[in-house]
XYZ file of C-alpha atoms in Angstrom:
372
model
C -3.475 3.082 1.261
C -1.376 4.858 -1.379
C -0.854 7.820 0.938
C 0.166 5.491 3.757
C 2.698 3.694 1.575
C 4.123 6.952 0.268
C 4.318 8.369 3.785
C 6.244 5.322 4.956
C 8.624 5.755 2.032
C 9.090 9.416 2.957
C 9.805 8.675 6.595
C 12.303 5.996 5.600
C 14.082 8.189 3.035
C 14.138 11.157 5.397
C 15.620 9.074 8.208
C 18.271 7.756 5.836
C 19.012 11.323 4.816
C 19.443 12.423 8.425
C 21.618 9.384 9.199
C 23.843 10.146 6.235
C 24.305 13.707 7.482
C 25.174 12.641 11.002
C 27.486 9.883 9.779
C 29.976 12.439 8.454
C 30.493 14.100 11.825
C 34.055 14.187 13.079
C 35.145 11.157 15.145
C 34.287 11.590 18.808
C 31.870 14.448 18.121
C 28.185 14.513 18.989
C 26.364 13.826 15.672
C 23.169 15.564 16.716
C 25.113 18.653 17.670
C 26.941 18.546 14.333
C 23.796 18.232 12.204
C 21.717 20.776 14.127
C 23.531 23.327 16.320
C 21.784 24.324 19.524
C 20.291 27.793 19.775
C 22.585 28.489 22.716
C 25.471 28.644 20.274
C 23.991 31.776 18.677
C 24.246 35.311 20.080
C 21.102 36.344 21.950
C 20.292 39.184 19.575
C 20.534 36.935 16.532
C 18.501 34.247 18.263
C 15.704 36.692 19.033
C 15.635 37.985 15.483
C 15.529 34.498 13.996
C 12.666 33.490 16.262
C 10.499 36.327 14.924
C 11.006 35.462 11.253
C 8.324 33.455 9.526
C 9.278 30.604 7.153
C 8.046 32.701 4.236
C 10.260 35.611 5.293
C 13.304 33.363 5.691
C 12.657 31.900 2.229
C 12.370 35.403 0.742
C 15.653 36.437 2.334
C 17.354 33.289 1.010
C 16.219 34.083 -2.539
C 17.565 37.621 -2.176
C 20.877 36.244 -0.903
C 21.099 33.932 -3.937
C 20.565 36.883 -6.271
C 23.117 38.949 -4.351
C 25.717 36.190 -4.602
C 25.127 35.746 -8.338
C 25.521 39.490 -9.060
C 28.191 40.432 -6.514
C 30.996 40.891 -9.054
C 29.155 42.329 -12.048
C 31.169 44.438 -14.518
C 30.727 48.187 -14.147
C 28.546 48.654 -17.240
C 25.891 46.256 -15.914
C 26.253 46.920 -12.185
C 22.666 48.216 -12.295
C 21.402 44.665 -12.869
C 22.130 43.507 -9.299
C 19.843 46.075 -7.663
C 17.110 45.733 -10.287
C 17.127 41.938 -9.998
C 16.485 42.193 -6.268
C 13.513 44.427 -7.083
C 12.437 42.109 -9.932
C 12.428 45.185 -12.165
C 12.919 43.278 -15.409
C 11.410 46.003 -17.570
C 13.999 48.456 -16.258
C 16.807 45.946 -16.915
C 15.695 45.475 -20.507
C 15.121 49.175 -21.145
C 18.515 50.218 -19.776
C 20.380 47.402 -21.544
C 18.793 48.331 -24.882
C 19.638 52.004 -24.364
C 23.286 51.242 -23.590
C 23.547 48.774 -26.482
C 22.586 51.571 -28.890
C 26.010 53.124 -28.293
C 27.924 49.904 -27.587
C 26.253 47.218 -29.754
C 28.841 44.433 -29.314
C 29.246 44.628 -25.544
C 28.801 41.030 -24.349
C 27.909 42.062 -20.801
C 25.080 44.281 -22.022
C 23.753 41.483 -24.217
C 23.756 39.188 -21.168
C 21.720 41.780 -19.249
C 19.348 42.108 -22.197
C 18.757 38.346 -22.165
C 17.795 38.457 -18.486
C 15.149 41.072 -19.260
C 13.902 39.298 -22.381
C 13.410 36.040 -20.496
C 10.876 37.599 -18.126
C 8.716 38.733 -21.042
C 9.069 35.477 -22.973
C 10.740 37.220 -25.893
C 12.490 34.146 -27.265
C 13.572 35.915 -30.464
C 15.370 38.528 -28.369
C 17.190 35.784 -26.434
C 18.287 34.121 -29.669
C 19.499 37.448 -31.096
C 21.667 38.291 -28.093
C 22.863 34.827 -27.108
C 25.929 34.583 -29.369
C 26.932 38.140 -28.521
C 26.568 37.407 -24.790
C 28.530 34.137 -24.725
C 31.979 35.732 -24.243
C 30.736 37.304 -21.015
C 31.046 35.411 -17.747
C 28.603 37.810 -16.078
C 25.093 36.480 -15.453
C 26.135 33.218 -17.112
C 23.684 31.081 -15.090
C 20.736 33.363 -15.858
C 21.822 33.569 -19.505
C 21.894 29.779 -19.917
C 18.579 29.343 -18.079
C 17.004 31.865 -20.469
C 18.501 30.012 -23.436
C 17.086 26.702 -22.212
C 13.653 28.257 -21.670
C 13.649 29.668 -25.193
C 14.659 26.313 -26.670
C 11.897 24.458 -24.814
C 9.235 26.900 -25.967
C 10.390 26.775 -29.588
C 10.241 22.999 -29.909
C 13.832 22.135 -28.966
C 13.163 20.594 -25.567
C 15.911 17.972 -25.825
C 18.559 20.655 -26.347
C 17.059 22.590 -23.435
C 17.419 19.473 -21.272
C 21.068 19.118 -22.293
C 21.806 22.684 -21.155
C 19.885 22.180 -17.928
C 21.840 18.995 -17.087
C 25.114 20.875 -17.536
C 23.884 23.665 -15.256
C 22.898 21.112 -12.628
C 26.421 19.645 -12.592
C 27.999 23.096 -12.317
C 25.791 24.445 -9.505
C 26.184 22.928 -6.073
C 23.744 24.991 -3.979
C 20.982 22.528 -2.906
C 17.965 24.796 -3.451
C 19.284 25.996 -6.795
C 19.823 22.376 -7.862
C 16.210 21.470 -7.047
C 15.046 24.425 -9.152
C 17.231 23.220 -12.027
C 15.889 19.673 -11.664
C 12.345 21.046 -11.785
C 13.035 22.847 -15.042
C 14.871 19.805 -16.404
C 11.846 17.619 -15.673
C 9.622 20.107 -17.526
C 12.040 20.006 -20.487
C 11.827 16.206 -20.512
C 8.031 16.260 -20.320
C 7.963 18.663 -23.264
C 10.216 16.216 -25.145
C 7.846 13.329 -24.242
C 10.609 11.612 -22.259
C 8.273 10.628 -19.449
C 10.481 8.024 -17.779
C 13.434 10.401 -17.666
C 11.188 13.107 -16.209
C 10.038 10.673 -13.524
C 13.643 9.753 -12.650
C 14.583 13.442 -12.501
C 11.754 14.185 -10.062
C 12.884 11.416 -7.733
C 16.444 12.673 -8.025
C 15.160 15.902 -6.452
C 13.661 13.846 -3.592
C 17.009 12.092 -3.076
C 18.716 15.479 -3.002
C 16.448 16.805 -0.238
C 13.565 14.613 0.984
C 12.450 17.420 3.305
C 11.888 19.901 0.467
C 8.247 20.645 -0.464
C 9.535 21.796 -3.854
C 10.865 18.302 -4.575
C 7.577 16.601 -3.654
C 5.693 19.203 -5.691
C 7.800 18.239 -8.709
C 6.956 14.550 -8.280
C 3.271 15.510 -8.137
C 3.543 17.470 -11.396
C 5.232 14.596 -13.198
C 2.623 12.131 -11.947
C -0.178 14.430 -13.121
C 1.497 14.816 -16.520
C 1.297 11.033 -16.953
C -2.353 10.903 -15.855
C -1.730 9.507 -12.359
C -3.806 12.098 -10.554
C -4.474 10.123 -7.376
C -0.752 9.639 -6.872
C -0.164 13.320 -7.631
C -2.646 14.298 -4.909
C -0.824 12.016 -2.472
C 2.495 13.724 -3.129
C 0.891 17.148 -2.707
C -0.409 15.915 0.645
C 3.107 14.875 1.623
C 4.463 18.275 0.615
C 1.810 19.955 2.778
C 2.858 17.823 5.733
C 6.292 19.459 5.660
C 4.583 22.666 6.769
C 6.663 25.152 4.758
C 5.245 27.736 2.319
C 6.400 27.099 -1.220
C 5.691 28.763 -4.556
C 6.474 25.535 -6.502
C 3.946 23.738 -4.289
C 1.256 26.323 -5.073
C 2.068 25.964 -8.776
C 1.912 22.173 -8.585
C -1.429 22.207 -6.751
C -3.045 24.480 -9.334
C -1.622 22.454 -12.218
C -2.772 19.116 -10.770
C -6.288 20.428 -10.125
C -6.629 21.901 -13.623
C -5.162 18.820 -15.322
C -7.337 16.410 -13.343
C -10.528 18.179 -14.411
C -11.231 20.054 -11.184
C -10.707 23.693 -12.243
C -13.208 25.030 -9.685
C -10.952 23.807 -6.880
C -8.001 25.310 -8.743
C -9.800 28.665 -8.853
C -10.475 28.437 -5.116
C -6.768 27.811 -4.526
C -5.534 30.528 -6.887
C -8.193 33.259 -6.773
C -6.284 35.452 -4.312
C -2.624 34.994 -5.214
C 0.136 36.333 -3.011
C 2.517 38.968 -4.349
C 5.118 36.285 -5.058
C 2.532 34.194 -6.938
C 1.476 37.219 -8.983
C 5.084 37.729 -10.043
C 5.439 34.049 -11.010
C 4.919 33.351 -14.702
C 3.960 29.723 -14.130
C 1.437 30.510 -11.420
C -0.086 33.279 -13.542
C -0.483 31.008 -16.570
C -2.091 28.283 -14.471
C -4.454 30.794 -12.810
C -5.562 31.895 -16.259
C -6.109 28.290 -17.333
C -8.287 27.707 -14.262
C -10.272 30.897 -14.924
C -10.805 29.956 -18.580
C -11.938 26.435 -17.686
C -14.603 27.828 -15.330
C -15.823 30.643 -17.569
C -14.240 33.437 -15.532
C -13.058 35.355 -18.587
C -13.309 38.729 -16.862
C -10.911 37.511 -14.160
C -8.280 36.807 -16.818
C -8.774 40.180 -18.488
C -8.698 42.098 -15.208
C -5.602 40.264 -14.004
C -3.845 40.790 -17.342
C -3.832 44.540 -16.734
C -1.053 43.941 -14.180
C 2.001 45.835 -15.408
C 4.346 43.004 -14.354
C 4.025 41.240 -17.703
C 3.651 44.265 -19.952
C 6.234 46.000 -22.086
C 5.165 49.159 -23.870
C 1.679 48.495 -22.448
C 1.487 45.192 -24.341
C 1.744 41.581 -23.222
C 4.736 39.776 -24.637
C 4.931 36.316 -23.191
C 3.285 33.924 -25.699
C 1.536 31.828 -23.028
C -0.042 34.907 -21.489
C -0.982 36.297 -24.899
C -2.650 32.978 -25.729
C -4.688 32.941 -22.517
C -5.757 36.569 -22.821
C -6.602 36.131 -26.505
C -8.810 33.167 -25.677
C -10.505 35.115 -22.882
C -11.182 38.017 -25.246
C -12.655 35.687 -27.866
C -14.880 33.866 -25.371
C -15.927 37.188 -23.829
C -17.148 38.398 -27.217
C -14.407 40.968 -27.825
C -13.741 39.759 -31.349
C -11.662 42.650 -32.682
C -9.233 42.669 -29.754
C -8.967 38.865 -29.786
C -8.231 38.758 -33.514
C -5.547 41.431 -33.234
C -3.854 39.598 -30.374
C -3.948 36.293 -32.300
C -2.272 37.940 -35.292
C 0.423 39.484 -33.100
C 0.986 36.192 -31.279
C 1.531 34.315 -34.555
C 3.821 37.051 -35.910
C 6.029 37.434 -32.839
C 6.466 33.693 -32.201
C 6.865 32.124 -35.653
C 9.078 29.278 -34.377
C 6.873 28.335 -31.419
C 4.438 25.533 -32.236
C 2.412 26.123 -29.028
C 2.089 29.815 -29.864
C 0.949 29.076 -33.414
C -1.538 26.514 -32.112
C -2.828 29.039 -29.576
C -3.310 31.675 -32.285
C -5.301 29.171 -34.347
C -7.386 28.264 -31.289
C -8.301 31.933 -30.797
C -9.424 32.144 -34.424
C -11.540 28.999 -33.934
C -13.202 30.522 -30.881
C -13.979 33.623 -32.927
C -15.400 31.570 -35.795
C -17.524 29.543 -33.377
C -18.904 32.645 -31.665
C -19.786 34.193 -35.034
C -21.635 31.061 -36.182
C -23.486 30.792 -32.842
C -24.252 34.365 -31.839
């Protein structure tokens, strides 16, 4: 019954959305032709190429176009960032920015590039160190502010993170980018325990694009965060009905399954991640949570050898360090687990979740020693 009601709501909102788009057609024009041009209007060669592209491929190209647009006019000293961003070579960005900063330590553009690299590895102290130096630069300003908001959320300042995210939402008009910003804003609000605001934000994403699986995935995550797992499953079902591949949808499904106490299903869904999922921090963290909940400690440790998240052959993101430390402790590798817990606490002194995770690793070690 809940799914039926939600489906009816979706159909109604989608039809309203389509009507609103056709209503702005020029007087005397054909609304359907305005809202969806016929294929005959495209050159044959372009039409043939488009027909061969899968939805996943089109989505990948769109993400690359967004990156290209955001880095098209980079200053000369950080022109390398555009190419490396397309390749998702964050380690190379960070390494080159640090090397150039050694001879030009107050260059705001280089500090902005450094922040982009630090964000990938969850080095919140690095972001804080470079933020004031990077502010005069207009290069990479969106990525810089997103990194700043992420760092604030993870260090217990979720309300300030939400303030930054709201400002970014107002300033960025691209629909897909706005849904991404709303997703992060909702996560900021959940971290700040502002559940009603998070709920309103999720439905704002639906109003923005009721045909987006990412928007429905966000609603599902917010519902799961408030313990409404049946409703969350219904919204995941609606997102599936749209028939488009989506990384946020895969993340939402894994999170809902883990949160609702069904980690075995989460493992089934996440055991063989795609390349895009492997490069997603959120999906990786949730995979590890599912593996830990089902006793698959070796899966976490094997997966953690991926170089994507390593800098100097060491993990840096606190959430990944916490998961790997717990896996080491539960797998009986006490020395390695203890060392990782100490490093986690030392590198993230202002992060309450990181400190709690380090203490949890120590508790696992104490428990395993008392019950050999």
